[in-house]
Amino acid sequence: MQPFTGNFTQQEPIPEDAIAAAVAVMRGGRLHRYNTGEGEIAPASRLEEAYARYQGAKYCLACASGGYALSVSLRAAGVRAGDRVLTNGFTLAPVPGAIAAVGAEPVLVEITRDLVIDLDHLERRIADSGARVLMLSHMRGHLVDMDALCALCEATGVTLIEDCAHTMGAKWNGRASGGFGLAGCFSTQTYKHINSGEGGLLTSDDPEFMARAIMMSGSYMLYERHRAAPPPEVFETIRLETPNMSGRMDNLRAAILLPQLETLDANAARWNARYEAIASRLSQVNALYMPHRPPEEFFVASSIQFLAPGFSPQDCEGFVARLKEKGVELKWFGAEEPVAFTSNHRSWHYVPAQDLPQTDAILAGLFDMRLPLTFSIGDCAHIADLIAAEAGMS
Ligand SMILES: *Cc1c(COP(=O)(O)O)cnc(C)c1O
């Protein structure tokens, strides 16, 4: 079989209308979100209104990164240094990092082989840790049963904050991911679903929470310029007691993102067609397990994951190496040493070490691959054939 020659980290170009909008912002020179002309609505404010509408949320804050959205949401939710915060044992480093940023301690919860948080283990950890906040990471876009999760949070008085870095555009039972708890946190970093290089979006329906997040993001006393925000009287009570931890989004990024929002749903369908082309082939390979995707879940497949439960560490290394020679870039989560973007809890040494035997066993045979939209469906079928051929031989 011919090797694959595509580039796994090449995203599509920024659309021409977004480039034009960025050029217009630069020509105006008003890149700071509070630097507006008479009667002008800043692109950052327009983005917040558009994203709140897209999510069906009351409020939205545009900020510097997805990681910033996560840490500011913990602070605005009242998490203090020394508090414990629950999160998935399998997520990307910015999630435990956001918890550490507020001086809190991550309490890691096992995942299932379908790559979602294990609800039984979560229930036990809620009981034995005393933690009252869950930062739920929809890692790689896999949604847990949100009805069961919300029922558990409600029954135990746990506040839910969603990490939606991989679920922008995704839904559970028709309801947008990010709208199930106190807050939803999104990233607009290059490898996510809309691309401004760096950036974050935070949504909520809670007026006090959002007022605090806006003050923290560095709004000074200019919060009345926010449009997807609670009314000024909500700020009255908190504006002088809330510290400024600058992390605003600028108008240039917002201008680039606004037109991309309009093609997000169409792009979700394009990602999912690529996913199907690979998943349908790999689900026929005996050595591989494709995580189950329940009918309630509408996902946005900017990446694909599969397990090779019977592979030894040597098998996994050989599999990755042989596919690399064939031009297919797989990430393996079972490696001893963290490579590139780290996602293994054992490499977060600032987090108290925790025993997660079930998660470790899953990560030992878990592979992950990006699905950039620059790949055609034919490219995906080719990649799937290469993976299937190697998996069949291991
Ligand atoms: C990318 C990512 C983040 C954070 O996003 P940044 O914008 O890079 O800070 C958070 N959670 C997960 C799971 C991510 O993949």
Short mmCIF file of C-alpha atoms and ligand atoms in Angstrom, two decimals:
data_model
loop_
_atom_site.label_atom_id
_atom_site.label_comp_id
_atom_site.label_asym_id
_atom_site.label_seq_id
_atom_site.Cartn_x
_atom_site.Cartn_y
_atom_site.Cartn_z
CA MET A 1 0.00 0.00 0.00
CA GLN A 2 1.21 3.51 -0.85
CA PRO A 3 2.25 5.60 2.18
CA PHE A 4 0.13 8.60 3.14
CA THR A 5 1.76 11.98 2.51
CA GLY A 6 -0.69 14.47 4.10
CA ASN A 7 0.13 16.77 7.03
CA PHE A 8 -1.68 15.98 10.31
CA THR A 9 -1.16 19.45 11.78
CA GLN A 10 -2.17 21.53 8.75
CA GLN A 11 -5.46 23.34 9.34
CA GLU A 12 -7.47 25.09 6.66
CA PRO A 13 -6.59 28.72 5.93
CA ILE A 14 -8.46 31.50 7.74
CA PRO A 15 -11.47 32.28 5.48
CA GLU A 16 -11.16 35.35 3.25
CA ASP A 17 -14.04 37.20 4.99
CA ALA A 18 -12.27 36.71 8.32
CA ILE A 19 -9.01 38.00 6.84
CA ALA A 20 -10.84 41.05 5.51
CA ALA A 21 -12.41 41.67 8.94
CA ALA A 22 -8.97 41.39 10.59
CA VAL A 23 -7.47 43.85 8.11
CA ALA A 24 -10.30 46.30 8.83
CA VAL A 25 -9.56 46.11 12.58
CA MET A 26 -5.86 46.70 11.93
CA ARG A 27 -6.59 49.67 9.64
CA GLY A 28 -8.68 51.19 12.43
CA GLY A 29 -5.91 50.67 14.98
CA ARG A 30 -8.48 49.90 17.69
CA LEU A 31 -7.35 46.44 18.68
CA HIS A 32 -8.09 46.73 22.40
CA ARG A 33 -11.67 45.69 23.10
CA TYR A 34 -12.51 48.87 25.05
CA ASN A 35 -11.02 51.16 22.41
CA THR A 36 -14.23 51.92 20.53
CA GLY A 37 -15.33 54.85 18.41
CA GLU A 38 -18.57 56.75 19.01
CA GLY A 39 -21.49 54.31 18.69
CA GLU A 40 -19.14 51.46 17.70
CA ILE A 41 -19.64 47.97 19.08
CA ALA A 42 -16.27 46.25 19.51
CA PRO A 43 -15.76 42.97 17.62
CA ALA A 44 -15.02 41.31 20.99
CA SER A 45 -18.50 42.32 22.23
CA ARG A 46 -20.10 41.22 18.98
CA LEU A 47 -18.38 37.85 19.22
CA GLU A 48 -19.70 37.40 22.77
CA GLU A 49 -23.25 38.17 21.64
CA ALA A 50 -22.97 35.83 18.66
CA TYR A 51 -21.50 33.01 20.71
CA ALA A 52 -24.06 33.37 23.51
CA ARG A 53 -26.77 33.10 20.82
CA TYR A 54 -25.07 30.07 19.25
CA GLN A 55 -24.87 28.31 22.63
CA GLY A 56 -28.30 29.40 23.81
CA ALA A 57 -26.56 30.95 26.85
CA LYS A 58 -27.46 34.23 28.53
CA TYR A 59 -23.91 35.48 28.91
CA CYS A 60 -20.53 35.08 27.26
CA LEU A 61 -17.02 36.34 27.96
CA ALA A 62 -14.26 36.27 25.32
CA CYS A 63 -10.84 35.76 26.88
CA ALA A 64 -7.21 34.98 26.19
CA SER A 65 -7.27 31.17 26.06
CA GLY A 66 -9.30 28.09 26.89
CA GLY A 67 -7.08 27.52 29.91
CA TYR A 68 -7.82 31.07 31.11
CA ALA A 69 -11.58 30.44 30.74
CA LEU A 70 -11.16 27.34 32.92
CA SER A 71 -9.19 29.03 35.70
CA VAL A 72 -11.31 32.20 35.75
CA SER A 73 -14.45 30.08 35.95
CA LEU A 74 -13.10 28.27 39.02
CA ARG A 75 -12.26 31.59 40.68
CA ALA A 76 -15.62 33.13 39.77
CA ALA A 77 -17.34 30.00 41.13
CA GLY A 78 -15.70 30.73 44.48
CA VAL A 79 -13.02 28.01 44.48
CA ARG A 80 -10.27 28.97 46.93
CA ALA A 81 -6.71 27.85 47.52
CA GLY A 82 -6.67 24.44 49.19
CA ASP A 83 -10.11 23.41 47.89
CA ARG A 84 -10.40 20.13 46.07
CA VAL A 85 -11.78 20.01 42.51
CA LEU A 86 -12.87 16.84 40.74
CA THR A 87 -11.81 16.21 37.16
CA ASN A 88 -11.27 13.35 34.70
CA GLY A 89 -8.10 11.30 35.02
CA PHE A 90 -7.79 11.54 31.24
CA THR A 91 -7.71 15.10 29.96
CA LEU A 92 -5.22 17.62 28.59
CA ALA A 93 -2.71 19.29 30.92
CA PRO A 94 -4.45 22.74 30.91
CA VAL A 95 -7.33 21.24 32.93
CA PRO A 96 -5.36 20.11 36.02
CA GLY A 97 -3.25 23.20 35.30
CA ALA A 98 -6.28 25.51 35.66
CA ILE A 99 -7.12 23.86 38.99
CA ALA A 100 -3.51 24.27 40.16
CA ALA A 101 -3.56 27.92 38.97
CA VAL A 102 -6.14 28.77 41.64
CA GLY A 103 -4.17 26.86 44.28
CA ALA A 104 -6.73 24.07 44.38
CA GLU A 105 -6.04 20.35 44.32
CA PRO A 106 -7.22 18.13 41.46
CA VAL A 107 -9.09 14.98 42.51
CA LEU A 108 -8.82 12.61 39.56
CA VAL A 109 -11.68 10.37 38.51
CA GLU A 110 -11.39 7.17 36.46
CA ILE A 111 -12.57 7.00 32.85
CA THR A 112 -14.30 4.18 31.01
CA ARG A 113 -13.12 2.52 27.81
CA ASP A 114 -15.55 4.81 26.01
CA LEU A 115 -13.25 7.64 27.17
CA VAL A 116 -15.79 9.37 29.41
CA ILE A 117 -15.75 9.92 33.17
CA ASP A 118 -16.73 6.81 35.17
CA LEU A 119 -19.92 7.83 36.98
CA ASP A 120 -19.61 5.14 39.69
CA HIS A 121 -16.09 6.24 40.53
CA LEU A 122 -17.21 9.88 40.41
CA GLU A 123 -19.92 9.13 42.95
CA ARG A 124 -17.37 7.51 45.27
CA ARG A 125 -14.88 10.36 44.87
CA ILE A 126 -17.60 12.96 45.58
CA ALA A 127 -18.35 11.11 48.80
CA ASP A 128 -14.76 10.50 49.97
CA SER A 129 -13.01 13.69 48.79
CA GLY A 130 -15.47 16.30 49.99
CA ALA A 131 -14.95 18.19 46.70
CA ARG A 132 -17.96 20.25 45.67
CA VAL A 133 -16.89 21.34 42.17
CA LEU A 134 -16.49 19.12 39.11
CA MET A 135 -14.48 20.38 36.15
CA LEU A 136 -15.77 17.87 33.62
CA SER A 137 -13.53 17.52 30.58
CA HIS A 138 -15.25 16.32 27.41
CA MET A 139 -11.83 15.02 26.39
CA ARG A 140 -11.47 14.42 22.65
CA GLY A 141 -15.16 15.24 22.26
CA HIS A 142 -16.62 12.19 24.04
CA LEU A 143 -19.76 13.12 25.99
CA VAL A 144 -20.71 11.15 29.08
CA ASP A 145 -24.42 10.47 29.74
CA MET A 146 -25.18 14.09 30.67
CA ASP A 147 -28.60 13.24 32.13
CA ALA A 148 -27.06 10.81 34.61
CA LEU A 149 -24.15 13.16 35.33
CA CYS A 150 -26.41 16.14 36.04
CA ALA A 151 -28.66 14.02 38.27
CA LEU A 152 -25.61 12.94 40.29
CA CYS A 153 -24.31 16.52 40.59
CA GLU A 154 -27.71 17.73 41.69
CA ALA A 155 -28.17 14.96 44.25
CA THR A 156 -24.75 15.63 45.79
CA GLY A 157 -24.68 19.43 45.56
CA VAL A 158 -21.73 19.45 43.16
CA THR A 159 -21.25 22.48 40.90
CA LEU A 160 -20.50 21.55 37.30
CA ILE A 161 -18.07 23.44 35.05
CA GLU A 162 -17.62 21.97 31.56
CA ASP A 163 -14.35 21.92 29.65
CA CYS A 164 -15.66 22.07 26.08
CA ALA A 165 -12.34 22.50 24.27
CA HIS A 166 -13.29 19.53 22.04
CA THR A 167 -17.08 19.89 22.08
CA MET A 168 -17.73 23.28 20.54
CA GLY A 169 -20.75 22.56 18.32
CA ALA A 170 -21.54 19.25 20.05
CA LYS A 171 -24.83 18.35 21.74
CA TRP A 172 -26.33 15.83 24.15
CA ASN A 173 -29.99 15.10 23.41
CA GLY A 174 -30.16 18.29 21.35
CA ARG A 175 -28.75 20.52 24.10
CA ALA A 176 -25.45 22.31 23.48
CA SER A 177 -22.42 21.00 25.33
CA GLY A 178 -21.41 23.71 27.80
CA GLY A 179 -24.98 24.46 28.86
CA PHE A 180 -25.43 21.76 31.50
CA GLY A 181 -23.86 23.37 34.54
CA LEU A 182 -22.71 26.69 35.93
CA ALA A 183 -20.33 27.38 33.03
CA GLY A 184 -18.99 26.15 29.72
CA CYS A 185 -15.35 26.81 28.72
CA PHE A 186 -14.23 26.78 25.09
CA SER A 187 -10.93 27.23 23.28
CA THR A 188 -10.31 28.94 19.95
CA GLN A 189 -6.71 27.77 19.74
CA THR A 190 -5.56 26.63 16.29
CA TYR A 191 -6.27 22.91 16.78
CA LYS A 192 -9.83 23.35 18.08
CA HIS A 193 -13.05 24.02 16.13
CA ILE A 194 -12.62 27.70 15.29
CA ASN A 195 -9.16 29.20 14.94
CA SER A 196 -7.75 32.47 16.26
CA GLY A 197 -4.35 31.09 17.19
CA GLU A 198 -5.15 31.54 20.88
CA GLY A 199 -8.41 32.45 22.58
CA GLY A 200 -11.19 31.30 24.88
CA LEU A 201 -14.94 31.70 25.37
CA LEU A 202 -16.80 31.30 28.65
CA THR A 203 -20.60 30.97 28.78
CA SER A 204 -23.03 30.96 31.69
CA ASP A 205 -26.59 31.82 32.67
CA ASP A 206 -25.57 32.91 36.18
CA PRO A 207 -25.45 36.73 36.49
CA GLU A 208 -23.19 36.98 39.58
CA PHE A 209 -20.78 34.38 38.28
CA MET A 210 -20.48 36.15 34.94
CA ALA A 211 -20.11 39.59 36.52
CA ARG A 212 -17.18 38.26 38.58
CA ALA A 213 -15.60 36.56 35.56
CA ILE A 214 -15.86 39.77 33.52
CA MET A 215 -14.27 41.84 36.32
CA MET A 216 -11.49 39.27 36.71
CA SER A 217 -10.80 39.19 32.98
CA GLY A 218 -9.68 42.81 33.21
CA SER A 219 -12.73 44.93 32.40
CA TYR A 220 -11.74 47.71 34.85
CA MET A 221 -14.90 49.82 35.24
CA LEU A 222 -15.77 49.42 31.56
CA TYR A 223 -17.99 46.37 32.06
CA GLU A 224 -21.03 48.27 30.77
CA ARG A 225 -19.53 47.93 27.28
CA HIS A 226 -20.14 44.18 27.44
CA ARG A 227 -23.37 43.20 25.74
CA ALA A 228 -23.72 39.48 26.48
CA ALA A 229 -23.41 40.41 30.17
CA PRO A 230 -25.62 40.89 33.22
CA PRO A 231 -26.98 44.41 33.89
CA PRO A 232 -24.74 46.99 35.67
CA GLU A 233 -26.49 46.59 39.02
CA VAL A 234 -25.13 43.03 39.30
CA PHE A 235 -21.61 44.49 39.08
CA GLU A 236 -22.34 47.10 41.76
CA THR A 237 -22.00 44.61 44.59
CA ILE A 238 -18.84 42.85 43.35
CA ARG A 239 -16.88 45.38 41.30
CA LEU A 240 -14.58 46.62 44.06
CA GLU A 241 -13.99 43.29 45.74
CA THR A 242 -13.10 41.35 42.59
CA PRO A 243 -9.43 41.36 41.54
CA ASN A 244 -8.31 42.11 37.97
CA MET A 245 -6.46 39.16 36.43
CA SER A 246 -6.10 40.45 32.89
CA GLY A 247 -6.93 37.87 30.26
CA ARG A 248 -9.05 39.74 27.71
CA MET A 249 -9.52 38.82 24.09
CA ASP A 250 -8.57 41.54 21.59
CA ASN A 251 -10.66 42.75 18.65
CA LEU A 252 -8.34 41.22 16.08
CA ARG A 253 -8.98 37.68 17.26
CA ALA A 254 -12.67 38.34 17.72
CA ALA A 255 -12.90 39.66 14.16
CA ILE A 256 -11.27 36.48 12.84
CA LEU A 257 -13.64 34.28 14.85
CA LEU A 258 -16.98 35.93 14.01
CA PRO A 259 -17.20 34.67 10.40
CA GLN A 260 -15.90 31.23 11.45
CA LEU A 261 -18.84 30.82 13.79
CA GLU A 262 -21.13 30.85 10.79
CA THR A 263 -19.47 27.81 9.22
CA LEU A 264 -18.98 25.86 12.45
CA ASP A 265 -21.99 23.56 11.99
CA ALA A 266 -21.13 22.89 8.35
CA ASN A 267 -17.56 22.08 9.40
CA ALA A 268 -18.86 19.70 12.08
CA ALA A 269 -20.56 17.71 9.32
CA ARG A 270 -17.30 17.71 7.31
CA TRP A 271 -15.31 16.46 10.34
CA ASN A 272 -17.88 13.77 11.03
CA ALA A 273 -17.81 12.51 7.44
CA ARG A 274 -14.04 12.07 7.82
CA TYR A 275 -14.54 10.29 11.15
CA GLU A 276 -17.08 7.91 9.60
CA ALA A 277 -14.73 7.04 6.76
CA ILE A 278 -12.16 5.85 9.30
CA ALA A 279 -14.41 4.52 12.09
CA SER A 280 -16.48 2.33 9.74
CA ARG A 281 -13.28 0.63 8.53
CA LEU A 282 -11.57 0.26 11.92
CA SER A 283 -14.70 -1.13 13.59
CA GLN A 284 -14.20 -4.20 11.36
CA VAL A 285 -10.70 -4.85 12.72
CA ASN A 286 -10.81 -7.49 15.46
CA ALA A 287 -7.77 -6.19 17.33
CA LEU A 288 -9.26 -2.71 17.72
CA TYR A 289 -12.08 -1.29 19.85
CA MET A 290 -13.90 1.88 18.76
CA PRO A 291 -15.35 3.83 21.72
CA HIS A 292 -19.15 3.58 21.74
CA ARG A 293 -20.99 6.74 20.67
CA PRO A 294 -24.50 6.77 22.17
CA PRO A 295 -27.41 7.99 20.02
CA GLU A 296 -27.97 11.00 22.34
CA GLU A 297 -24.49 12.26 21.52
CA PHE A 298 -23.93 14.63 18.61
CA PHE A 299 -20.17 14.92 18.42
CA VAL A 300 -17.76 17.01 16.38
CA ALA A 301 -14.94 14.71 15.32
CA SER A 302 -11.89 16.89 14.96
CA SER A 303 -9.95 13.80 16.05
CA ILE A 304 -10.46 10.03 16.33
CA GLN A 305 -9.55 7.54 19.07
CA PHE A 306 -9.40 3.77 19.18
CA LEU A 307 -8.11 1.12 21.57
CA ALA A 308 -5.94 -1.92 20.96
CA PRO A 309 -6.72 -3.73 24.22
CA GLY A 310 -4.57 -6.78 23.51
CA PHE A 311 -1.37 -4.94 22.54
CA SER A 312 1.68 -5.04 24.81
CA PRO A 313 3.69 -1.80 25.23
CA GLN A 314 6.17 -3.21 22.65
CA ASP A 315 3.30 -3.92 20.24
CA CYS A 316 2.05 -0.36 20.70
CA GLU A 317 5.48 1.16 20.07
CA GLY A 318 5.98 -0.97 16.96
CA PHE A 319 2.49 -0.12 15.68
CA VAL A 320 3.10 3.63 16.05
CA ALA A 321 6.58 3.38 14.48
CA ARG A 322 5.44 1.33 11.47
CA LEU A 323 2.51 3.65 10.83
CA LYS A 324 4.80 6.64 11.10
CA GLU A 325 6.90 5.16 8.31
CA LYS A 326 3.70 4.94 6.29
CA GLY A 327 2.99 8.63 6.96
CA VAL A 328 0.27 8.12 9.60
CA GLU A 329 0.80 10.10 12.83
CA LEU A 330 -0.76 8.36 15.79
CA LYS A 331 -0.47 9.49 19.34
CA TRP A 332 -0.20 6.75 21.97
CA PHE A 333 -1.23 7.62 25.52
CA GLY A 334 0.56 4.69 27.15
CA ALA A 335 4.12 5.97 26.67
CA GLU A 336 6.30 6.26 29.81
CA GLU A 337 7.52 9.76 28.99
CA PRO A 338 5.12 12.52 27.92
CA VAL A 339 5.40 13.44 24.23
CA ALA A 340 4.16 16.77 22.78
CA PHE A 341 0.77 17.66 24.31
CA THR A 342 0.65 15.70 27.59
CA SER A 343 -2.49 13.85 28.61
CA ASN A 344 -1.27 11.26 31.10
CA HIS A 345 -1.96 11.99 34.77
CA ARG A 346 1.36 10.41 35.81
CA SER A 347 3.24 13.25 34.14
CA TRP A 348 1.45 15.96 36.22
CA HIS A 349 3.87 15.95 39.16
CA TYR A 350 2.26 19.02 40.74
CA VAL A 351 -0.90 16.95 41.32
CA PRO A 352 -0.81 14.58 44.32
CA ALA A 353 -0.22 11.11 42.81
CA GLN A 354 -3.44 9.12 42.54
CA ASP A 355 -4.19 5.49 41.81
CA LEU A 356 -6.21 5.14 38.61
CA PRO A 357 -5.71 1.51 37.57
CA GLN A 358 -8.70 1.47 35.22
CA THR A 359 -7.61 4.67 33.43
CA ASP A 360 -4.00 3.44 33.21
CA ALA A 361 -5.15 0.17 31.62
CA ILE A 362 -7.19 2.10 29.05
CA LEU A 363 -4.43 4.60 28.25
CA ALA A 364 -1.98 1.71 27.80
CA GLY A 365 -3.80 0.73 24.61
CA LEU A 366 -5.26 4.06 23.50
CA PHE A 367 -4.41 5.74 20.20
CA ASP A 368 -5.41 9.16 18.98
CA MET A 369 -5.21 10.88 15.64
CA ARG A 370 -6.06 14.37 14.42
CA LEU A 371 -8.52 14.75 11.55
CA PRO A 372 -7.74 18.11 9.94
CA LEU A 373 -10.28 19.34 7.38
CA THR A 374 -7.44 19.58 4.88
CA PHE A 375 -7.76 15.76 4.54
CA SER A 376 -10.24 14.53 1.93
CA ILE A 377 -12.60 11.59 2.55
CA GLY A 378 -10.33 9.61 0.22
CA ASP A 379 -7.33 10.50 2.40
CA CYS A 380 -9.23 9.21 5.42
CA ALA A 381 -10.11 5.93 3.71
CA HIS A 382 -6.44 5.54 2.78
CA ILE A 383 -5.32 6.21 6.38
CA ALA A 384 -7.91 3.72 7.67
CA ASP A 385 -6.61 1.03 5.31
CA LEU A 386 -3.04 1.61 6.49
CA ILE A 387 -4.07 1.38 10.16
CA ALA A 388 -6.22 -1.70 9.57
CA ALA A 389 -3.40 -3.45 7.73
CA GLU A 390 -0.91 -2.79 10.57
CA ALA A 391 -3.40 -3.69 13.32
CA GLY A 392 -4.22 -6.92 11.54
CA MET A 393 -0.54 -7.90 11.56
CA SER A 394 0.27 -6.98 15.17
C1 LIG B 1 -6.79 22.78 24.28
C2 LIG B 1 -7.46 22.31 25.51
C3 LIG B 1 -7.72 23.16 26.59
C4 LIG B 1 -7.20 24.56 26.75
O1 LIG B 1 -7.15 25.33 25.68
P1 LIG B 1 -6.04 26.48 25.43
O2 LIG B 1 -6.83 27.44 24.63
O3 LIG B 1 -4.92 25.84 24.70
O4 LIG B 1 -5.64 27.03 26.77
C5 LIG B 1 -8.46 22.66 27.64
N1 LIG B 1 -8.89 21.38 27.66
C6 LIG B 1 -8.61 20.52 26.68
C7 LIG B 1 -9.11 19.13 26.77
C8 LIG B 1 -7.88 20.95 25.56
O5 LIG B 1 -7.60 20.09 24.59
#
